[in-house]
PDB file of C-alpha atoms in Angstrom:
ATOM      1  CA  MET A 224      64.710  34.540-127.785  1.00  0.00           C
ATOM      2  CA  SER A 225      64.462  31.026-126.353  1.00  0.00           C
ATOM      3  CA  GLY A 226      68.244  31.296-125.463  1.00  0.00           C
ATOM      4  CA  GLU A 227      67.555  34.475-123.401  1.00  0.00           C
ATOM      5  CA  LYS A 228      64.735  32.657-121.606  1.00  0.00           C
ATOM      6  CA  THR A 229      66.956  29.665-120.864  1.00  0.00           C
ATOM      7  CA  SER A 230      69.729  31.913-119.502  1.00  0.00           C
ATOM      8  CA  SER A 231      67.242  33.932-117.404  1.00  0.00           C
ATOM      9  CA  SER A 232      65.764  30.700-116.032  1.00  0.00           C
ATOM     10  CA  THR A 233      69.301  29.387-115.164  1.00  0.00           C
ATOM     11  CA  ASN A 234      70.264  32.600-113.342  1.00  0.00           C
ATOM     12  CA  LEU A 235      66.976  32.472-111.441  1.00  0.00           C
ATOM     13  CA  ASN A 236      67.547  28.865-110.413  1.00  0.00           C
ATOM     14  CA  SER A 237      71.040  29.718-109.307  1.00  0.00           C
ATOM     15  CA  LYS A 238      69.942  32.594-107.164  1.00  0.00           C
ATOM     16  CA  THR A 239      67.259  30.522-105.675  1.00  0.00           C
ATOM     17  CA  ARG A 240      69.726  27.901-104.694  1.00  0.00           C
ATOM     18  CA  VAL A 241      72.034  30.429-103.113  1.00  0.00           C
ATOM     19  CA  SER A 242      69.222  31.972-101.185  1.00  0.00           C
ATOM     20  CA  GLN A 243      68.141  28.586 -99.931  1.00  0.00           C
ATOM     21  CA  THR A 244      71.663  27.657 -98.846  1.00  0.00           C
ATOM     22  CA  LEU A 245      72.021  30.959 -97.034  1.00  0.00           C
ATOM     23  CA  ALA A 246      68.685  30.566 -95.300  1.00  0.00           C
ATOM     24  CA  ARG A 247      69.542  27.103 -94.194  1.00  0.00           C
ATOM     25  CA  GLY A 248      72.905  28.257 -92.997  1.00  0.00           C
ATOM     26  CA  LEU A 249      71.337  30.825 -90.780  1.00  0.00           C
ATOM     27  CA  MET A 250      68.892  28.203 -89.475  1.00  0.00           C
ATOM     28  CA  VAL A 251      71.850  26.030 -88.538  1.00  0.00           C
ATOM     29  CA  LEU A 252      73.431  28.911 -86.687  1.00  0.00           C
ATOM     30  CA  ASN A 253      70.205  29.781 -84.938  1.00  0.00           C
ATOM     31  CA  CYS A 254      70.091  26.337 -83.527  1.00  0.00           C
ATOM     32  CA  PHE A 255      72.992  27.250 -81.268  1.00  0.00           C
ATOM     33  CA  GLN A 256      71.264  30.560 -80.351  1.00  0.00           C
ATOM     34  CA  ALA A 257      68.186  28.726 -79.381  1.00  0.00           C
ATOM     35  CA  GLN A 258      69.959  26.790 -76.693  1.00  0.00           C
ATOM     36  CA  ARG A 259      70.299  29.819 -74.521  1.00  0.00           C
ATOM     37  CA  THR A 260      67.904  30.266 -71.731  1.00  0.00           C
ATOM     38  CA  PRO A 261      67.253  33.434 -69.608  1.00  0.00           C
ATOM     39  CA  GLY A 262      69.307  33.390 -66.414  1.00  0.00           C
ATOM     40  CA  SER A 263      71.811  30.771 -67.686  1.00  0.00           C
ATOM     41  CA  GLU A 264      75.581  31.210 -67.282  1.00  0.00           C
ATOM     42  CA  GLY A 265      76.740  34.151 -69.419  1.00  0.00           C
ATOM     43  CA  ASP A 266      73.308  35.712 -69.692  1.00  0.00           C
ATOM     44  CA  SER A 267      73.862  39.462 -69.251  1.00  0.00           C
ATOM     45  CA  ARG A 268      71.534  42.059 -68.032  1.00  0.00           C
ATOM     46  CA  ASP A 269      74.120  44.660 -66.968  1.00  0.00           C
ATOM     47  CA  GLY A 270      75.543  45.248 -70.465  1.00  0.00           C
ATOM     48  CA  ALA A 271      78.662  43.209 -69.822  1.00  0.00           C
ATOM     49  CA  THR A 272      77.740  40.575 -72.516  1.00  0.00           C
ATOM     50  CA  GLY A 273      79.066  37.719 -70.461  1.00  0.00           C
ATOM     51  CA  LEU A 274      82.365  39.356 -69.408  1.00  0.00           C
ATOM     52  CA  ASP A 275      83.079  38.584 -65.781  1.00  0.00           C
ATOM     53  CA  SER A 276      83.200  41.776 -63.646  1.00  0.00           C
ATOM     54  CA  ASN A 277      86.375  40.701 -61.881  1.00  0.00           C
ATOM     55  CA  SER A 278      88.549  39.209 -64.587  1.00  0.00           C
ATOM     56  CA  GLY A 279      86.837  40.709 -67.714  1.00  0.00           C
ATOM     57  CA  LEU A 280      87.227  37.401 -69.348  1.00  0.00           C
ATOM     58  CA  ASP A 281      84.501  34.851 -68.439  1.00  0.00           C
ATOM     59  CA  SER A 282      82.667  33.095 -71.125  1.00  0.00           C
ATOM     60  CA  ALA A 283      80.453  34.639 -73.776  1.00  0.00           C
ATOM     61  CA  PRO A 284      76.920  33.066 -73.777  1.00  0.00           C
ATOM     62  CA  GLY A 285      76.704  29.549 -75.213  1.00  0.00           C
ATOM     63  CA  LYS A 286      80.417  28.832 -75.057  1.00  0.00           C
ATOM     64  CA  ASP A 287      80.001  25.164 -74.225  1.00  0.00           C
ATOM     65  CA  ILE A 288      77.001  24.411 -76.586  1.00  0.00           C
ATOM     66  CA  GLU A 289      77.915  21.661 -78.993  1.00  0.00           C
ATOM     67  CA  LEU A 290      75.590  20.017 -81.368  1.00  0.00           C
ATOM     68  CA  GLY A 291      76.108  17.009 -83.705  1.00  0.00           C
ATOM     69  CA  ILE A 292      74.669  16.277 -87.134  1.00  0.00           C
ATOM     70  CA  LYS A 293      71.888  14.259 -85.609  1.00  0.00           C
ATOM     71  CA  ASP A 294      70.959  17.037 -83.143  1.00  0.00           C
ATOM     72  CA  LEU A 295      70.832  19.618 -85.985  1.00  0.00           C
ATOM     73  CA  SER A 296      68.968  17.338 -88.362  1.00  0.00           C
ATOM     74  CA  THR A 297      66.270  16.783 -85.726  1.00  0.00           C
ATOM     75  CA  GLN A 298      65.934  20.450 -84.914  1.00  0.00           C
ATOM     76  CA  LEU A 299      65.828  21.518 -88.531  1.00  0.00           C
ATOM     77  CA  SER A 300      63.744  18.576 -89.799  1.00  0.00           C
ATOM     78  CA  LEU A 301      66.392  18.280 -92.604  1.00  0.00           C
ATOM     79  CA  PRO A 302      68.091  15.043 -93.847  1.00  0.00           C
ATOM     80  CA  PRO A 303      71.535  14.401 -92.131  1.00  0.00           C
ATOM     81  CA  THR A 304      73.270  14.618 -95.672  1.00  0.00           C
ATOM     82  CA  VAL A 305      71.945  18.148 -96.218  1.00  0.00           C
ATOM     83  CA  VAL A 306      72.998  19.174 -92.768  1.00  0.00           C
ATOM     84  CA  SER A 307      76.478  17.682 -93.278  1.00  0.00           C
ATOM     85  CA  ARG A 308      76.959  19.686 -96.359  1.00  0.00           C
ATOM     86  CA  LEU A 309      75.715  22.846 -94.748  1.00  0.00           C
ATOM     87  CA  THR A 310      77.949  22.400 -91.549  1.00  0.00           C
ATOM     88  CA  ALA A 311      81.042  21.670 -93.852  1.00  0.00           C
ATOM     89  CA  THR A 312      80.563  24.925 -95.556  1.00  0.00           C
ATOM     90  CA  LEU A 313      79.969  26.799 -92.324  1.00  0.00           C
ATOM     91  CA  VAL A 314      83.202  25.303 -90.851  1.00  0.00           C
ATOM     92  CA  GLU A 315      85.140  26.310 -93.945  1.00  0.00           C
ATOM     93  CA  TYR A 316      84.172  29.977 -93.526  1.00  0.00           C
ATOM     94  CA  GLY A 317      84.627  29.895 -89.749  1.00  0.00           C
ATOM     95  CA  TYR A 318      80.968  30.138 -88.718  1.00  0.00           C
ATOM     96  CA  LEU A 319      81.137  26.753 -87.055  1.00  0.00           C
ATOM     97  CA  TYR A 320      84.079  25.032 -85.297  1.00  0.00           C
ATOM     98  CA  GLN A 321      84.226  21.185 -85.209  1.00  0.00           C
ATOM     99  CA  ASN A 322      85.570  19.722 -81.886  1.00  0.00           C
ATOM    100  CA  PRO A 323      88.070  17.020 -83.065  1.00  0.00           C
ATOM    101  CA  ALA A 324      87.365  15.043 -79.899  1.00  0.00           C
ATOM    102  CA  THR A 325      83.653  14.943 -79.979  1.00  0.00           C
ATOM    103  CA  ARG A 326      83.152  15.566 -83.770  1.00  0.00           C
ATOM    104  CA  LYS A 327      80.338  17.882 -82.679  1.00  0.00           C
ATOM    105  CA  TYR A 328      80.059  21.667 -83.641  1.00  0.00           C
ATOM    106  CA  ARG A 329      79.967  25.002 -81.859  1.00  0.00           C
ATOM    107  CA  LEU A 330      79.877  28.553 -83.086  1.00  0.00           C
ATOM    108  CA  GLY A 331      83.085  29.658 -84.567  1.00  0.00           C
ATOM    109  CA  LEU A 332      84.886  32.952 -84.494  1.00  0.00           C
ATOM    110  CA  THR A 333      83.322  34.353 -87.708  1.00  0.00           C
ATOM    111  CA  ALA A 334      79.967  33.911 -85.956  1.00  0.00           C
ATOM    112  CA  PHE A 335      81.237  36.040 -83.137  1.00  0.00           C
ATOM    113  CA  THR A 336      82.026  38.879 -85.548  1.00  0.00           C
ATOM    114  CA  LEU A 337      78.382  38.771 -86.551  1.00  0.00           C
ATOM    115  CA  GLY A 338      77.253  39.241 -83.001  1.00  0.00           C
ATOM    116  CA  LEU A 339      76.266  35.657 -82.374  1.00  0.00           C
ATOM    117  CA  SER A 340      76.934  34.063 -79.028  1.00  0.00           C
ATOM    118  CA  ALA A 341      80.278  32.408 -79.928  1.00  0.00           C
ATOM    119  CA  ASN A 342      83.142  32.369 -77.520  1.00  0.00           C
ATOM    120  CA  PRO A 343      85.718  34.786 -78.828  1.00  0.00           C
ATOM    121  CA  GLN A 344      88.527  33.294 -76.817  1.00  0.00           C
ATOM    122  CA  LEU A 345      88.622  29.609 -76.807  1.00  0.00           C
ATOM    123  CA  GLU A 346      89.531  28.771 -80.376  1.00  0.00           C
ATOM    124  CA  LEU A 347      91.469  31.991 -80.948  1.00  0.00           C
ATOM    125  CA  ASN A 348      93.603  31.402 -77.765  1.00  0.00           C
ATOM    126  CA  GLN A 349      94.262  27.823 -78.799  1.00  0.00           C
ATOM    127  CA  ALA A 350      95.278  28.723 -82.389  1.00  0.00           C
ATOM    128  CA  SER A 351      97.284  31.781 -81.273  1.00  0.00           C
ATOM    129  CA  ARG A 352      99.305  30.191 -78.328  1.00  0.00           C
ATOM    130  CA  PRO A 353     102.071  28.508 -80.292  1.00  0.00           C
ATOM    131  CA  TRP A 354     102.588  31.589 -82.505  1.00  0.00           C
ATOM    132  CA  MET A 355     102.625  33.916 -79.468  1.00  0.00           C
ATOM    133  CA  GLN A 356     105.257  31.570 -77.965  1.00  0.00           C
ATOM    134  CA  GLN A 357     107.212  31.650 -81.126  1.00  0.00           C
ATOM    135  CA  LEU A 358     107.091  35.462 -81.297  1.00  0.00           C
ATOM    136  CA  ALA A 359     108.226  35.701 -77.655  1.00  0.00           C
ATOM    137  CA  LYS A 360     111.094  33.548 -78.401  1.00  0.00           C
ATOM    138  CA  ASP A 361     112.136  35.442 -81.597  1.00  0.00           C
ATOM    139  CA  THR A 362     111.754  38.831 -80.118  1.00  0.00           C
ATOM    140  CA  ARG A 363     112.231  38.377 -76.282  1.00  0.00           C
ATOM    141  CA  GLU A 364     109.445  41.099 -76.038  1.00  0.00           C
ATOM    142  CA  THR A 365     105.859  41.074 -74.685  1.00  0.00           C
ATOM    143  CA  ILE A 366     103.202  39.631 -76.994  1.00  0.00           C
ATOM    144  CA  SER A 367      99.464  40.279 -76.575  1.00  0.00           C
ATOM    145  CA  LEU A 368      96.332  39.038 -78.133  1.00  0.00           C
ATOM    146  CA  THR A 369      93.421  41.539 -78.450  1.00  0.00           C
ATOM    147  CA  VAL A 370      89.713  41.336 -79.558  1.00  0.00           C
ATOM    148  CA  ILE A 371      86.953  43.832 -79.742  1.00  0.00           C
ATOM    149  CA  ASP A 372      84.608  43.794 -76.858  1.00  0.00           C
ATOM    150  CA  PRO A 373      81.155  43.820 -78.530  1.00  0.00           C
ATOM    151  CA  ALA A 374      79.504  45.718 -75.596  1.00  0.00           C
ATOM    152  CA  SER A 375      81.863  48.626 -75.283  1.00  0.00           C
ATOM    153  CA  HIS A 376      83.414  48.569 -78.657  1.00  0.00           C
ATOM    154  CA  ASN A 377      86.866  48.855 -77.041  1.00  0.00           C
ATOM    155  CA  GLY A 378      89.890  46.540 -77.386  1.00  0.00           C
ATOM    156  CA  ILE A 379      90.134  43.925 -74.745  1.00  0.00           C
ATOM    157  CA  CYS A 380      93.354  41.859 -74.135  1.00  0.00           C
ATOM    158  CA  ILE A 381      92.521  38.176 -73.863  1.00  0.00           C
ATOM    159  CA  SER A 382      96.041  36.753 -73.653  1.00  0.00           C
ATOM    160  CA  SER A 383      99.584  38.057 -72.956  1.00  0.00           C
ATOM    161  CA  LEU A 384     103.112  36.672 -72.590  1.00  0.00           C
ATOM    162  CA  ASP A 385     105.483  39.032 -70.758  1.00  0.00           C
ATOM    163  CA  SER A 386     109.079  39.675 -71.932  1.00  0.00           C
ATOM    164  CA  PRO A 387     111.815  37.932 -69.786  1.00  0.00           C
ATOM    165  CA  SER A 388     113.721  41.261 -69.681  1.00  0.00           C
ATOM    166  CA  GLN A 389     113.952  43.207 -66.506  1.00  0.00           C
ATOM    167  CA  ILE A 390     112.786  46.400 -68.249  1.00  0.00           C
ATOM    168  CA  LYS A 391     109.730  45.633 -70.230  1.00  0.00           C
ATOM    169  CA  LEU A 392     106.184  46.519 -71.250  1.00  0.00           C
ATOM    170  CA  THR A 393     103.302  44.600 -69.654  1.00  0.00           C
ATOM    171  CA  THR A 394      99.692  44.251 -70.627  1.00  0.00           C
ATOM    172  CA  THR A 395      97.093  42.890 -68.290  1.00  0.00           C
ATOM    173  CA  VAL A 396      94.711  40.253 -69.480  1.00  0.00           C
ATOM    174  CA  GLY A 397      91.244  41.852 -69.323  1.00  0.00           C
ATOM    175  CA  SER A 398      92.439  45.375 -69.782  1.00  0.00           C
ATOM    176  CA  ILE A 399      90.292  47.480 -71.992  1.00  0.00           C
ATOM    177  CA  ARG A 400      91.341  50.481 -73.955  1.00  0.00           C
ATOM    178  CA  PRO A 401      89.767  52.587 -76.815  1.00  0.00           C
ATOM    179  CA  LEU A 402      90.219  51.325 -80.388  1.00  0.00           C
ATOM    180  CA  HIS A 403      91.755  54.558 -81.694  1.00  0.00           C
ATOM    181  CA  ARG A 404      94.732  54.673 -79.332  1.00  0.00           C
ATOM    182  CA  GLY A 405      97.770  52.627 -79.936  1.00  0.00           C
ATOM    183  CA  ALA A 406      98.774  50.043 -82.584  1.00  0.00           C
ATOM    184  CA  THR A 407      97.445  47.104 -80.660  1.00  0.00           C
ATOM    185  CA  ARG A 408      93.854  48.431 -81.117  1.00  0.00           C
ATOM    186  CA  LYS A 409      94.198  50.608 -84.079  1.00  0.00           C
ATOM    187  CA  VAL A 410      94.813  47.578 -86.164  1.00  0.00           C
ATOM    188  CA  LEU A 411      91.389  46.217 -85.135  1.00  0.00           C
ATOM    189  CA  LEU A 412      89.699  49.452 -86.012  1.00  0.00           C
ATOM    190  CA  ALA A 413      91.366  49.464 -89.408  1.00  0.00           C
ATOM    191  CA  PHE A 414      90.311  45.937 -90.312  1.00  0.00           C
ATOM    192  CA  MET A 415      86.891  45.770 -88.802  1.00  0.00           C
ATOM    193  CA  GLN A 416      83.774  46.034 -91.091  1.00  0.00           C
ATOM    194  CA  PRO A 417      84.024  49.512 -92.803  1.00  0.00           C
ATOM    195  CA  GLU A 418      80.512  50.607 -91.696  1.00  0.00           C
ATOM    196  CA  ASN A 419      81.409  49.772 -88.062  1.00  0.00           C
ATOM    197  CA  SER A 420      84.717  51.566 -88.225  1.00  0.00           C
ATOM    198  CA  GLU A 421      82.988  54.613 -89.689  1.00  0.00           C
ATOM    199  CA  ASN A 422      80.279  54.561 -87.003  1.00  0.00           C
ATOM    200  CA  TYR A 423      82.966  54.291 -84.230  1.00  0.00           C
ATOM    201  CA  ILE A 424      84.804  57.326 -85.595  1.00  0.00           C
ATOM    202  CA  GLU A 425      81.620  59.309 -85.871  1.00  0.00           C
ATOM    203  CA  ARG A 426      80.849  58.585 -82.233  1.00  0.00           C
ATOM    204  CA  LEU A 427      84.308  59.996 -81.154  1.00  0.00           C
ATOM    205  CA  LYS A 428      83.185  63.459 -82.325  1.00  0.00           C
ATOM    206  CA  LEU A 429      86.794  64.409 -83.078  1.00  0.00           C
ATOM    207  CA  PRO A 430      87.665  67.827 -84.637  1.00  0.00           C
ATOM    208  CA  LYS A 431      87.677  67.589 -88.413  1.00  0.00           C
ATOM    209  CA  ASP A 432      91.486  67.530 -88.728  1.00  0.00           C
ATOM    210  CA  GLU A 433      91.944  64.844 -86.177  1.00  0.00           C
ATOM    211  CA  GLU A 434      89.176  62.684 -87.739  1.00  0.00           C
ATOM    212  CA  ASP A 435      90.835  63.115 -91.272  1.00  0.00           C
ATOM    213  CA  GLY A 436      94.135  62.232 -89.789  1.00  0.00           C
ATOM    214  CA  LEU A 437      92.806  59.040 -88.062  1.00  0.00           C
ATOM    215  CA  ALA A 438      90.981  57.971 -91.285  1.00  0.00           C
ATOM    216  CA  ALA A 439      94.262  58.417 -93.274  1.00  0.00           C
ATOM    217  CA  GLU A 440      96.149  56.508 -90.666  1.00  0.00           C
ATOM    218  CA  LEU A 441      93.712  53.608 -90.751  1.00  0.00           C
ATOM    219  CA  LYS A 442      93.984  53.440 -94.442  1.00  0.00           C
ATOM    220  CA  SER A 443      97.725  53.300 -94.319  1.00  0.00           C
ATOM    221  CA  ILE A 444      97.409  50.369 -91.806  1.00  0.00           C
ATOM    222  CA  ARG A 445      95.195  48.564 -94.231  1.00  0.00           C
ATOM    223  CA  ASP A 446      97.476  49.111 -97.091  1.00  0.00           C
ATOM    224  CA  GLN A 447     100.662  47.856 -95.285  1.00  0.00           C
ATOM    225  CA  GLY A 448      98.892  45.171 -93.300  1.00  0.00           C
ATOM    226  CA  PHE A 449     100.098  46.129 -89.916  1.00  0.00           C
ATOM    227  CA  ALA A 450     100.016  49.058 -87.347  1.00  0.00           C
ATOM    228  CA  TYR A 451     102.885  50.669 -85.564  1.00  0.00           C
ATOM    229  CA  SER A 452     102.679  53.286 -82.823  1.00  0.00           C
ATOM    230  CA  GLU A 453     105.442  54.936 -80.692  1.00  0.00           C
ATOM    231  CA  GLU A 454     104.828  56.601 -77.331  1.00  0.00           C
ATOM    232  CA  GLU A 455     101.162  57.127 -78.295  1.00  0.00           C
ATOM    233  CA  LEU A 456      99.895  55.843 -74.965  1.00  0.00           C
ATOM    234  CA  ASP A 457     102.978  55.157 -72.762  1.00  0.00           C
ATOM    235  CA  GLU A 458     106.262  57.168 -72.700  1.00  0.00           C
ATOM    236  CA  GLY A 459     109.144  55.046 -74.078  1.00  0.00           C
ATOM    237  CA  ALA A 460     106.991  52.368 -75.511  1.00  0.00           C
ATOM    238  CA  PHE A 461     106.176  51.141 -78.984  1.00  0.00           C
ATOM    239  CA  ALA A 462     103.854  48.429 -80.457  1.00  0.00           C
ATOM    240  CA  VAL A 463     103.542  46.617 -83.817  1.00  0.00           C
ATOM    241  CA  ALA A 464     100.356  44.747 -84.503  1.00  0.00           C
ATOM    242  CA  ALA A 465      98.768  42.723 -87.247  1.00  0.00           C
ATOM    243  CA  PRO A 466      95.093  41.586 -87.864  1.00  0.00           C
ATOM    244  CA  ILE A 467      94.018  38.009 -87.480  1.00  0.00           C
ATOM    245  CA  LEU A 468      91.350  37.339 -90.244  1.00  0.00           C
ATOM    246  CA  GLY A 469      88.912  34.523 -90.416  1.00  0.00           C
ATOM    247  CA  GLY A 470      86.606  33.343 -93.313  1.00  0.00           C
ATOM    248  CA  ALA A 471      85.616  35.957 -95.818  1.00  0.00           C
ATOM    249  CA  ASN A 472      88.468  38.049 -94.337  1.00  0.00           C
ATOM    250  CA  LEU A 473      86.366  38.959 -91.256  1.00  0.00           C
ATOM    251  CA  LEU A 474      88.327  40.377 -88.342  1.00  0.00           C
ATOM    252  CA  LEU A 475      88.767  38.004 -85.402  1.00  0.00           C
ATOM    253  CA  GLY A 476      91.413  39.832 -83.371  1.00  0.00           C
ATOM    254  CA  GLY A 477      94.951  41.278 -83.395  1.00  0.00           C
ATOM    255  CA  ILE A 478      98.380  40.018 -82.262  1.00  0.00           C
ATOM    256  CA  SER A 479     100.971  42.588 -81.116  1.00  0.00           C
ATOM    257  CA  ILE A 480     104.578  42.963 -80.092  1.00  0.00           C
ATOM    258  CA  LEU A 481     105.117  45.470 -77.215  1.00  0.00           C
ATOM    259  CA  ALA A 482     108.584  46.862 -76.302  1.00  0.00           C
ATOM    260  CA  PRO A 483     110.584  49.736 -74.993  1.00  0.00           C
ATOM    261  CA  VAL A 484     111.805  52.265 -77.719  1.00  0.00           C
ATOM    262  CA  PHE A 485     115.425  52.373 -76.484  1.00  0.00           C
ATOM    263  CA  ARG A 486     115.937  48.633 -77.087  1.00  0.00           C
ATOM    264  CA  HIS A 487     115.242  48.506 -80.900  1.00  0.00           C
ATOM    265  CA  ASP A 488     116.098  50.350 -84.023  1.00  0.00           C
ATOM    266  CA  ASN A 489     114.326  50.712 -87.359  1.00  0.00           C
ATOM    267  CA  ASP A 490     115.714  47.474 -88.650  1.00  0.00           C
ATOM    268  CA  ASP A 491     114.229  45.654 -85.613  1.00  0.00           C
ATOM    269  CA  ILE A 492     110.863  47.283 -86.161  1.00  0.00           C
ATOM    270  CA  ARG A 493     110.742  46.153 -89.737  1.00  0.00           C
ATOM    271  CA  ARG A 494     111.657  42.673 -88.658  1.00  0.00           C
ATOM    272  CA  PHE A 495     108.923  42.743 -85.897  1.00  0.00           C
ATOM    273  CA  SER A 496     106.350  43.864 -88.467  1.00  0.00           C
ATOM    274  CA  GLU A 497     107.225  40.900 -90.653  1.00  0.00           C
ATOM    275  CA  LEU A 498     107.165  38.528 -87.761  1.00  0.00           C
ATOM    276  CA  VAL A 499     103.805  39.634 -86.409  1.00  0.00           C
ATOM    277  CA  GLN A 500     102.186  39.542 -89.814  1.00  0.00           C
ATOM    278  CA  THR A 501     103.398  35.984 -90.445  1.00  0.00           C
ATOM    279  CA  ALA A 502     102.099  34.867 -87.042  1.00  0.00           C
ATOM    280  CA  ALA A 503      98.691  36.568 -87.672  1.00  0.00           C
ATOM    281  CA  GLU A 504      98.280  34.902 -91.124  1.00  0.00           C
ATOM    282  CA  GLU A 505      99.193  31.496 -89.715  1.00  0.00           C
ATOM    283  CA  ILE A 506      96.743  31.795 -86.786  1.00  0.00           C
ATOM    284  CA  GLY A 507      93.950  32.786 -89.291  1.00  0.00           C
ATOM    285  CA  ARG A 508      94.922  29.820 -91.528  1.00  0.00           C
ATOM    286  CA  ALA A 509      94.776  27.443 -88.533  1.00  0.00           C
ATOM    287  CA  ILE A 510      91.294  28.721 -87.542  1.00  0.00           C
ATOM    288  CA  ARG A 511      89.948  28.455 -91.138  1.00  0.00           C
ATOM    289  CA  ARG A 512      90.996  24.772 -91.492  1.00  0.00           C
TER     290      ARG A 512
END
């Protein structure tokens, strides 16, 4: 009987410690939210959530907010040692990003997936650029980087490298298209949080057979780890895309290869799928470091 009490007490203490850690972690993240002031740059009243009306790619709110251990310790009234442990864990899972130059912290990309005011572009662009360039070199085709716009729930291109070929596919930075059309965005729909994906599909109000077909396609994308589409949006075009995943496998964005159908056969498409998956995995690994 005493053994059962000891086990129960240990479990309770363990749950209490986990709860305290989670609560303190959220307190740390809220310190960055608290820096926002009405009317500041990026404060949105028109539903654009900080996206510039011209380019579509201005900053999200709070993009430049950086706080050090001392700042956080003062705001939270916690010892610096405790704050250091919390920030280390939050960095490990992508909720915070530590600027190597200043040693201070800002919201990371995993925080963006939770709807916090993290900049979805800065870190993702920095981590993706060398791999986009490598893909462009290996394929000589157009490479794009896409994230989910939290306001419209569509896919938005935040970076692109055009093919050097005379005949090529192009994608405009800032262009927005629905998540359920084309591999570049379907891969985002497939790997976003299941409840969000289900809600998105519900809002489409598709006929039952189309809804079932889309659900089956998304499952296939998750199973194989990449998406492929051919002439779904543009005649003569195909795309291969893979998800970029952060801490706890939360979706950060997607990287894609876009090319004309006539220039490639099935062997090329298989090779492209392997290349884009490798790039996506390495980008996610770089962000989680």
